[in-house]
CSV table of C-alpha atoms and ligand atoms in Angstrom, one decimal:
chain,number,residue,atom,x,y,z
A,1,UNK,CA,-15.2,-56.5,0.6
A,2,UNK,CA,-16.4,-59.1,3.5
A,3,UNK,CA,-16.2,-59.0,7.3
A,4,UNK,CA,-15.9,-62.3,8.4
A,5,UNK,CA,-15.9,-63.1,12.4
A,6,UNK,CA,-14.5,-59.1,12.3
A,7,UNK,CA,-11.9,-59.7,9.8
A,8,UNK,CA,-11.9,-57.7,6.9
A,9,UNK,CA,-11.3,-59.8,3.0
A,10,UNK,CA,-10.6,-57.7,-0.1
A,11,UNK,CA,-12.8,-60.6,-1.7
A,12,UNK,CA,-14.7,-63.7,-0.3
A,13,UNK,CA,-11.8,-66.5,-1.6
A,14,UNK,CA,-9.3,-68.2,1.1
A,15,UNK,CA,-6.7,-70.3,0.5
A,16,UNK,CA,-7.9,-73.6,2.4
A,17,UNK,CA,-5.4,-75.2,4.6
A,18,UNK,CA,-2.8,-77.8,3.1
A,19,UNK,CA,-2.3,-76.6,-0.2
A,20,UNK,CA,0.9,-73.9,-0.4
A,21,UNK,CA,0.8,-73.4,3.4
A,22,UNK,CA,3.8,-74.8,4.7
A,23,UNK,CA,6.5,-71.6,4.0
A,24,UNK,CA,6.1,-68.1,4.3
A,25,UNK,CA,7.1,-68.0,0.7
A,26,UNK,CA,4.5,-70.0,-0.2
A,27,UNK,CA,1.9,-68.2,1.5
A,28,UNK,CA,2.6,-64.9,0.1
A,29,UNK,CA,2.9,-66.3,-3.3
A,30,UNK,CA,-1.1,-66.8,-3.3
A,31,UNK,CA,-1.5,-63.3,-1.6
A,32,UNK,CA,0.2,-61.7,-4.2
A,33,UNK,CA,-2.0,-64.1,-6.5
A,34,UNK,CA,-5.5,-62.5,-5.3
A,35,UNK,CA,-6.2,-64.4,-2.6
A,36,UNK,CA,-8.7,-62.6,0.3
A,37,UNK,CA,-7.5,-64.8,3.0
A,38,UNK,CA,-4.8,-67.4,3.5
A,39,UNK,CA,-4.9,-70.6,5.5
A,40,UNK,CA,-1.2,-72.3,6.9
A,41,UNK,CA,-0.6,-75.6,6.6
A,42,UNK,CA,-1.6,-77.4,10.2
A,43,UNK,CA,0.7,-77.0,12.4
A,44,UNK,CA,1.1,-79.0,15.6
A,45,UNK,CA,3.2,-79.0,18.8
A,46,UNK,CA,5.7,-81.4,17.7
A,47,UNK,CA,8.0,-82.0,14.8
A,48,UNK,CA,6.1,-84.7,12.4
A,49,UNK,CA,7.3,-86.4,9.9
A,50,UNK,CA,3.9,-87.2,8.2
A,51,UNK,CA,2.4,-91.0,6.6
A,52,UNK,CA,4.8,-92.3,4.0
A,53,UNK,CA,4.6,-91.7,0.3
A,54,UNK,CA,2.7,-92.3,-1.9
A,55,UNK,CA,0.7,-89.6,0.5
A,56,UNK,CA,-1.0,-87.7,-2.3
A,57,UNK,CA,-2.6,-89.5,-5.7
A,58,UNK,CA,-4.8,-87.6,-8.2
A,59,UNK,CA,-7.8,-89.3,-9.3
A,60,UNK,CA,-10.5,-88.6,-11.8
A,61,UNK,CA,-13.0,-87.2,-9.6
A,62,UNK,CA,-10.6,-85.4,-7.4
A,63,UNK,CA,-7.3,-86.1,-5.1
A,64,UNK,CA,-6.4,-88.6,-2.5
A,65,UNK,CA,-4.3,-87.5,0.2
A,66,UNK,CA,-2.9,-89.0,3.6
A,67,UNK,CA,-0.1,-86.3,4.2
A,68,UNK,CA,-0.1,-87.7,8.0
A,69,UNK,CA,0.0,-83.9,9.0
A,70,UNK,CA,3.7,-83.0,8.1
A,71,UNK,CA,4.8,-79.8,10.1
A,72,UNK,CA,7.9,-78.7,11.9
A,73,UNK,CA,6.2,-77.8,15.1
A,74,UNK,CA,4.8,-74.5,16.5
A,75,UNK,CA,8.2,-73.6,17.3
A,76,UNK,CA,9.8,-73.8,13.8
A,77,UNK,CA,6.5,-72.1,12.3
A,78,UNK,CA,6.3,-68.7,13.7
A,79,UNK,CA,8.4,-67.5,11.5
A,80,UNK,CA,6.7,-68.1,8.6
A,81,UNK,CA,3.8,-66.7,10.2
A,82,UNK,CA,6.0,-63.4,10.3
A,83,UNK,CA,7.4,-63.5,6.6
A,84,UNK,CA,3.9,-63.9,5.1
A,85,UNK,CA,2.3,-61.4,7.5
A,86,UNK,CA,5.5,-58.5,6.9
A,87,UNK,CA,5.2,-58.9,3.1
A,88,UNK,CA,0.9,-58.8,2.7
A,89,UNK,CA,-2.1,-57.0,4.4
A,90,UNK,CA,-3.7,-60.2,3.8
A,91,UNK,CA,-5.2,-62.3,6.5
A,92,UNK,CA,-2.9,-65.3,7.8
A,93,UNK,CA,-5.2,-67.7,9.2
A,94,UNK,CA,-3.0,-70.1,11.2
A,95,UNK,CA,-4.4,-73.7,11.4
A,96,UNK,CA,-3.6,-75.7,14.3
A,97,UNK,CA,-4.1,-79.2,15.6
A,98,UNK,CA,-3.5,-80.9,18.6
A,99,UNK,CA,-3.6,-84.0,20.8
A,100,UNK,CA,-6.3,-82.6,23.5
A,101,UNK,CA,-6.9,-79.1,24.7
A,102,UNK,CA,-3.5,-78.7,26.6
A,103,UNK,CA,-1.5,-78.8,22.8
A,104,UNK,CA,-3.7,-76.8,21.3
A,105,UNK,CA,-3.7,-73.7,23.6
A,106,UNK,CA,0.1,-74.9,23.8
A,107,UNK,CA,0.1,-74.4,20.1
A,108,UNK,CA,-2.2,-71.5,19.6
A,109,UNK,CA,-0.3,-69.6,22.8
A,110,UNK,CA,3.3,-70.4,20.9
A,111,UNK,CA,2.2,-68.5,17.5
A,112,UNK,CA,0.4,-65.9,19.1
A,113,UNK,CA,3.9,-63.5,18.6
A,114,UNK,CA,3.5,-64.2,14.9
A,115,UNK,CA,-0.4,-62.7,15.4
A,116,UNK,CA,-2.2,-64.4,13.0
A,117,UNK,CA,-5.9,-62.6,11.9
A,118,UNK,CA,-7.2,-66.1,13.5
A,119,UNK,CA,-6.7,-69.5,14.5
A,120,UNK,CA,-8.6,-72.6,12.7
A,121,UNK,CA,-9.0,-75.5,14.6
A,122,UNK,CA,-8.5,-78.4,12.9
A,123,UNK,CA,-10.4,-81.6,14.7
A,124,UNK,CA,-11.3,-83.4,10.8
A,125,UNK,CA,-8.5,-84.4,9.5
A,126,UNK,CA,-9.7,-88.2,8.5
A,127,UNK,CA,-6.5,-90.3,9.0
A,128,UNK,CA,-4.0,-89.2,11.3
A,129,UNK,CA,-4.8,-91.3,15.1
A,130,UNK,CA,-5.7,-89.6,18.1
A,131,UNK,CA,-5.5,-86.1,16.2
A,132,UNK,CA,-8.2,-84.6,13.9
A,133,UNK,CA,-11.3,-86.3,13.0
A,134,UNK,CA,-10.9,-88.6,16.0
A,135,UNK,CA,-11.2,-85.4,18.0
A,136,UNK,CA,-13.7,-83.6,16.1
A,137,UNK,CA,-16.2,-87.0,15.8
A,138,UNK,CA,-17.4,-86.3,19.3
A,139,UNK,CA,-19.0,-83.2,20.6
A,140,UNK,CA,-18.0,-83.0,24.3
A,141,UNK,CA,-13.8,-82.5,22.7
A,142,UNK,CA,-15.4,-79.9,20.1
A,143,UNK,CA,-16.6,-77.9,23.2
A,144,UNK,CA,-14.1,-78.5,25.3
A,145,UNK,CA,-10.8,-77.4,23.1
A,146,UNK,CA,-12.6,-74.9,21.0
A,147,UNK,CA,-13.6,-73.1,25.0
A,148,UNK,CA,-9.9,-74.2,25.8
A,149,UNK,CA,-8.1,-72.2,22.7
A,150,UNK,CA,-11.1,-69.1,23.0
A,151,UNK,CA,-10.0,-68.5,27.0
A,152,UNK,CA,-6.3,-68.6,25.8
A,153,UNK,CA,-6.1,-66.0,22.6
A,154,UNK,CA,-7.5,-62.8,21.5
A,155,UNK,CA,-8.3,-63.2,18.0
A,156,UNK,CA,-11.1,-65.3,16.5
A,157,UNK,CA,-11.6,-69.0,16.6
A,158,UNK,CA,-12.8,-71.1,13.9
A,159,UNK,CA,-12.8,-74.3,13.9
A,160,UNK,CA,-13.0,-76.7,10.8
A,161,UNK,CA,-15.3,-79.7,10.6
A,162,UNK,CA,-14.9,-83.1,9.2
A,163,UNK,CA,-18.5,-84.3,6.6
A,164,UNK,CA,-17.3,-87.9,8.1
A,165,UNK,CA,-20.0,-87.6,11.0
A,166,UNK,CA,-23.9,-88.6,11.4
A,167,UNK,CA,-25.1,-85.6,11.7
A,168,UNK,CA,-22.3,-82.5,11.1
A,169,UNK,CA,-25.0,-80.2,12.9
A,170,UNK,CA,-24.7,-81.5,16.4
A,171,UNK,CA,-20.8,-80.8,15.9
A,172,UNK,CA,-21.1,-77.5,14.3
A,173,UNK,CA,-23.3,-76.3,17.2
A,174,UNK,CA,-20.4,-78.1,20.1
A,175,UNK,CA,-18.2,-75.4,18.7
A,176,UNK,CA,-20.8,-72.5,18.7
A,177,UNK,CA,-21.0,-73.6,21.9
A,178,UNK,CA,-17.5,-73.7,22.8
A,179,UNK,CA,-17.6,-69.9,21.5
A,180,UNK,CA,-16.1,-70.5,18.0
A,181,UNK,CA,-16.8,-67.6,16.1
A,182,UNK,CA,-17.3,-69.5,12.8
A,183,UNK,CA,-16.9,-72.6,11.6
A,184,UNK,CA,-15.1,-74.3,8.5
A,185,UNK,CA,-17.0,-77.0,6.3
A,186,UNK,CA,-15.7,-79.2,4.9
A,187,UNK,CA,-12.9,-81.3,5.2
A,188,UNK,CA,-12.0,-84.2,2.9
A,189,UNK,CA,-14.5,-87.4,3.2
A,190,UNK,CA,-12.5,-90.1,3.7
A,191,UNK,CA,-11.9,-92.8,1.1
A,192,UNK,CA,-9.6,-94.8,-0.3
A,193,UNK,CA,-7.9,-96.4,-3.8
A,194,UNK,CA,-6.1,-100.5,-4.8
A,195,UNK,CA,-4.0,-101.5,-7.2
A,196,UNK,CA,-5.7,-103.9,-9.0
A,197,UNK,CA,-2.4,-105.5,-10.2
A,198,UNK,CA,-0.8,-105.7,-7.1
A,199,UNK,CA,-3.8,-105.6,-4.4
A,200,UNK,CA,-2.2,-103.0,-2.4
A,201,UNK,CA,-3.6,-99.7,-1.2
A,202,UNK,CA,-1.8,-97.1,-3.2
A,203,UNK,CA,-2.0,-94.4,-0.1
A,204,UNK,CA,1.5,-94.8,2.5
A,205,UNK,CA,-1.7,-94.7,4.6
A,206,UNK,CA,-3.3,-97.3,3.0
A,207,UNK,CA,-6.6,-94.9,3.3
A,208,UNK,CA,-7.1,-90.9,3.1
A,209,UNK,CA,-8.9,-88.0,2.4
A,210,UNK,CA,-10.8,-87.3,-0.6
A,211,UNK,CA,-11.0,-83.7,-2.1
A,212,UNK,CA,-11.8,-81.7,-5.4
A,213,UNK,CA,-14.9,-81.8,-7.5
A,214,UNK,CA,-16.4,-84.8,-6.0
A,215,UNK,CA,-16.6,-83.9,-2.8
A,216,UNK,CA,-18.8,-80.3,-3.4
A,217,UNK,CA,-22.7,-81.7,-3.7
A,218,UNK,CA,-21.3,-83.3,0.5
A,219,UNK,CA,-19.7,-80.1,1.4
A,220,UNK,CA,-22.8,-78.0,-0.6
A,221,UNK,CA,-25.5,-79.9,1.8
A,222,UNK,CA,-22.9,-79.4,5.4
A,223,UNK,CA,-22.8,-75.8,4.6
A,224,UNK,CA,-26.7,-75.4,4.2
A,225,UNK,CA,-27.1,-77.3,7.4
A,226,UNK,CA,-25.1,-75.1,9.4
A,227,UNK,CA,-25.7,-72.2,8.0
A,228,UNK,CA,-29.4,-73.0,9.3
A,229,UNK,CA,-28.8,-74.6,12.8
A,230,UNK,CA,-26.0,-72.0,14.0
A,231,UNK,CA,-26.0,-68.0,14.6
A,232,UNK,CA,-22.0,-68.1,13.4
A,233,UNK,CA,-20.7,-67.8,10.4
A,234,UNK,CA,-19.9,-70.1,8.0
A,235,UNK,CA,-17.2,-70.5,5.8
A,236,UNK,CA,-17.2,-73.2,2.8
A,237,UNK,CA,-14.7,-75.2,1.4
A,238,UNK,CA,-14.8,-78.7,-0.8
A,239,UNK,CA,-14.5,-78.9,-4.3
A,240,UNK,CA,-14.8,-75.3,-5.4
A,241,UNK,CA,-12.7,-74.6,-9.2
A,242,UNK,CA,-14.9,-71.8,-10.3
A,243,UNK,CA,-16.8,-69.0,-9.5
A,244,UNK,CA,-20.1,-70.4,-10.0
A,245,UNK,CA,-18.9,-72.9,-7.7
A,246,UNK,CA,-18.2,-70.4,-5.5
A,247,UNK,CA,-22.2,-68.1,-5.9
A,248,UNK,CA,-23.2,-71.7,-4.9
A,249,UNK,CA,-21.4,-71.7,-1.7
A,250,UNK,CA,-22.1,-68.6,-0.7
A,251,UNK,CA,-26.2,-69.1,-1.7
A,252,UNK,CA,-25.3,-72.1,0.8
A,253,UNK,CA,-25.2,-69.8,3.5
A,254,UNK,CA,-21.8,-69.6,3.4
A,255,UNK,CA,-19.8,-65.9,4.0
A,256,UNK,CA,-16.2,-66.6,2.3
A,257,UNK,CA,-14.8,-69.5,0.3
A,258,UNK,CA,-12.1,-71.6,0.7
A,259,UNK,CA,-10.5,-73.0,-1.9
A,260,UNK,CA,-7.8,-76.3,-1.6
A,261,UNK,CA,-7.5,-78.9,-4.4
A,262,UNK,CA,-8.4,-76.8,-7.6
A,263,UNK,CA,-4.8,-74.6,-6.7
A,264,UNK,CA,-3.1,-77.7,-8.5
A,265,UNK,CA,-4.8,-76.1,-11.6
A,266,UNK,CA,-3.6,-72.5,-11.0
A,267,UNK,CA,-2.5,-70.0,-8.4
A,268,UNK,CA,-5.0,-67.6,-11.0
A,269,UNK,CA,-7.8,-69.2,-9.3
A,270,UNK,CA,-8.5,-66.7,-6.3
A,271,UNK,CA,-8.6,-63.8,-8.9
A,272,UNK,CA,-10.9,-66.0,-11.5
A,273,UNK,CA,-13.3,-66.6,-8.6
A,274,UNK,CA,-13.0,-63.4,-7.2
A,275,UNK,CA,-13.5,-61.1,-9.9
A,276,UNK,CA,-16.6,-64.2,-11.3
A,277,UNK,CA,-18.5,-63.5,-7.9
A,278,UNK,CA,-18.1,-59.8,-9.0
A,279,UNK,CA,-19.2,-59.7,-12.3
A,280,UNK,CA,-22.2,-62.5,-11.8
A,281,UNK,CA,-22.9,-59.2,-9.0
A,282,UNK,CA,-23.3,-57.0,-11.0
A,283,UNK,CA,-25.0,-59.0,-13.6
A,284,UNK,CA,-27.9,-59.3,-10.9
A,285,UNK,CA,-28.0,-56.4,-9.6
A,286,UNK,CA,-27.1,-57.5,-6.2
A,287,UNK,CA,-25.7,-54.3,-4.1
A,288,UNK,CA,-22.8,-56.5,-2.1
A,289,UNK,CA,-21.6,-60.3,-1.5
A,290,UNK,CA,-24.0,-60.3,1.5
A,291,UNK,CA,-26.9,-60.5,-0.5
A,292,UNK,CA,-26.4,-63.4,-1.7
A,293,UNK,CA,-24.6,-65.7,1.5
A,294,UNK,CA,-27.5,-67.9,2.5
A,295,UNK,CA,-30.2,-67.1,-0.1
A,296,UNK,CA,-31.3,-70.7,-1.3
A,297,UNK,CA,-32.4,-70.5,2.5
A,298,UNK,CA,-34.6,-67.5,1.8
A,299,UNK,CA,-36.2,-68.4,-1.4
A,300,UNK,CA,-39.7,-70.2,-1.6
B,1,LIG,C1,-3.6,-83.4,6.6
B,1,LIG,C2,-5.2,-83.8,5.8
B,1,LIG,C3,-6.3,-83.2,6.0
B,1,LIG,O1,-7.1,-83.1,5.5
B,1,LIG,C4,-6.2,-82.2,7.0
B,1,LIG,O2,-6.9,-81.5,7.5
B,1,LIG,C5,-4.9,-81.6,7.7
B,1,LIG,C6,-3.8,-82.5,7.6
B,1,LIG,C7,-2.9,-83.9,6.5
B,1,LIG,O3,-2.4,-85.4,5.7
B,1,LIG,O4,-1.7,-83.3,6.4
């Protein structure tokens, strides 16, 4: 068990936002597959169709996606959270987005009735103009939006950060100053692929966000830096596909580890990684996961 921002998780793995999180049934399926927690697809103030297809492509080193925040809005999504919650004790975290503090508060208040365990603020989607990283690269906006949501809700507020900045620590500090209970690092890295036969950018949006194994070393460094700079917990995400990756992320400073792209391989990944961590702890004589969180900062 691990407690993060006052929420108990049976193991440190969580479903990352954006994958299998668009319905209550799919969230429930992942919960039943052994995830310690599940995070919804990002939900906004108005229904949004998203970017034109192709919106996701597989590369050798991971995935490029530019979904464009498709979602039915908070009005249509609260029932999905209720459905997921009614079938499981696994904490359900609501990922939300907006273009300003007012939007974020509207969505958080609109979903409060479905009682998510926490809100994860998406200020990091790299390809939706006016949303996501447009906000998450500005320390003032991150601080004020975080403060507004923290004021409006009575559950923990996590802030998901973009790596597409010069100094992620400054953005993490802004979230912390706004009252965030935790930061989540990292969202996808901006990227692009071009079809050499036609010269066309492949994604409908022309560019998108890179996820998967390729981004893991970037995520490890961001988590490492944030752990050192902040007093609040860091939740790690980015390229984790094995229990060894999860242990590495925790040693960098992650209190929990979210998994996204690797769900493509198998939904059993959560129980596989959770039991791999457990066996590693036993083998090495650690008494709890807390023993390895931030360990790489303590060795000389
Ligand atoms: C989308 C992509 C992201 O990286 C994210 O954080 C949220 C949404 C998307 O394209 O829908």
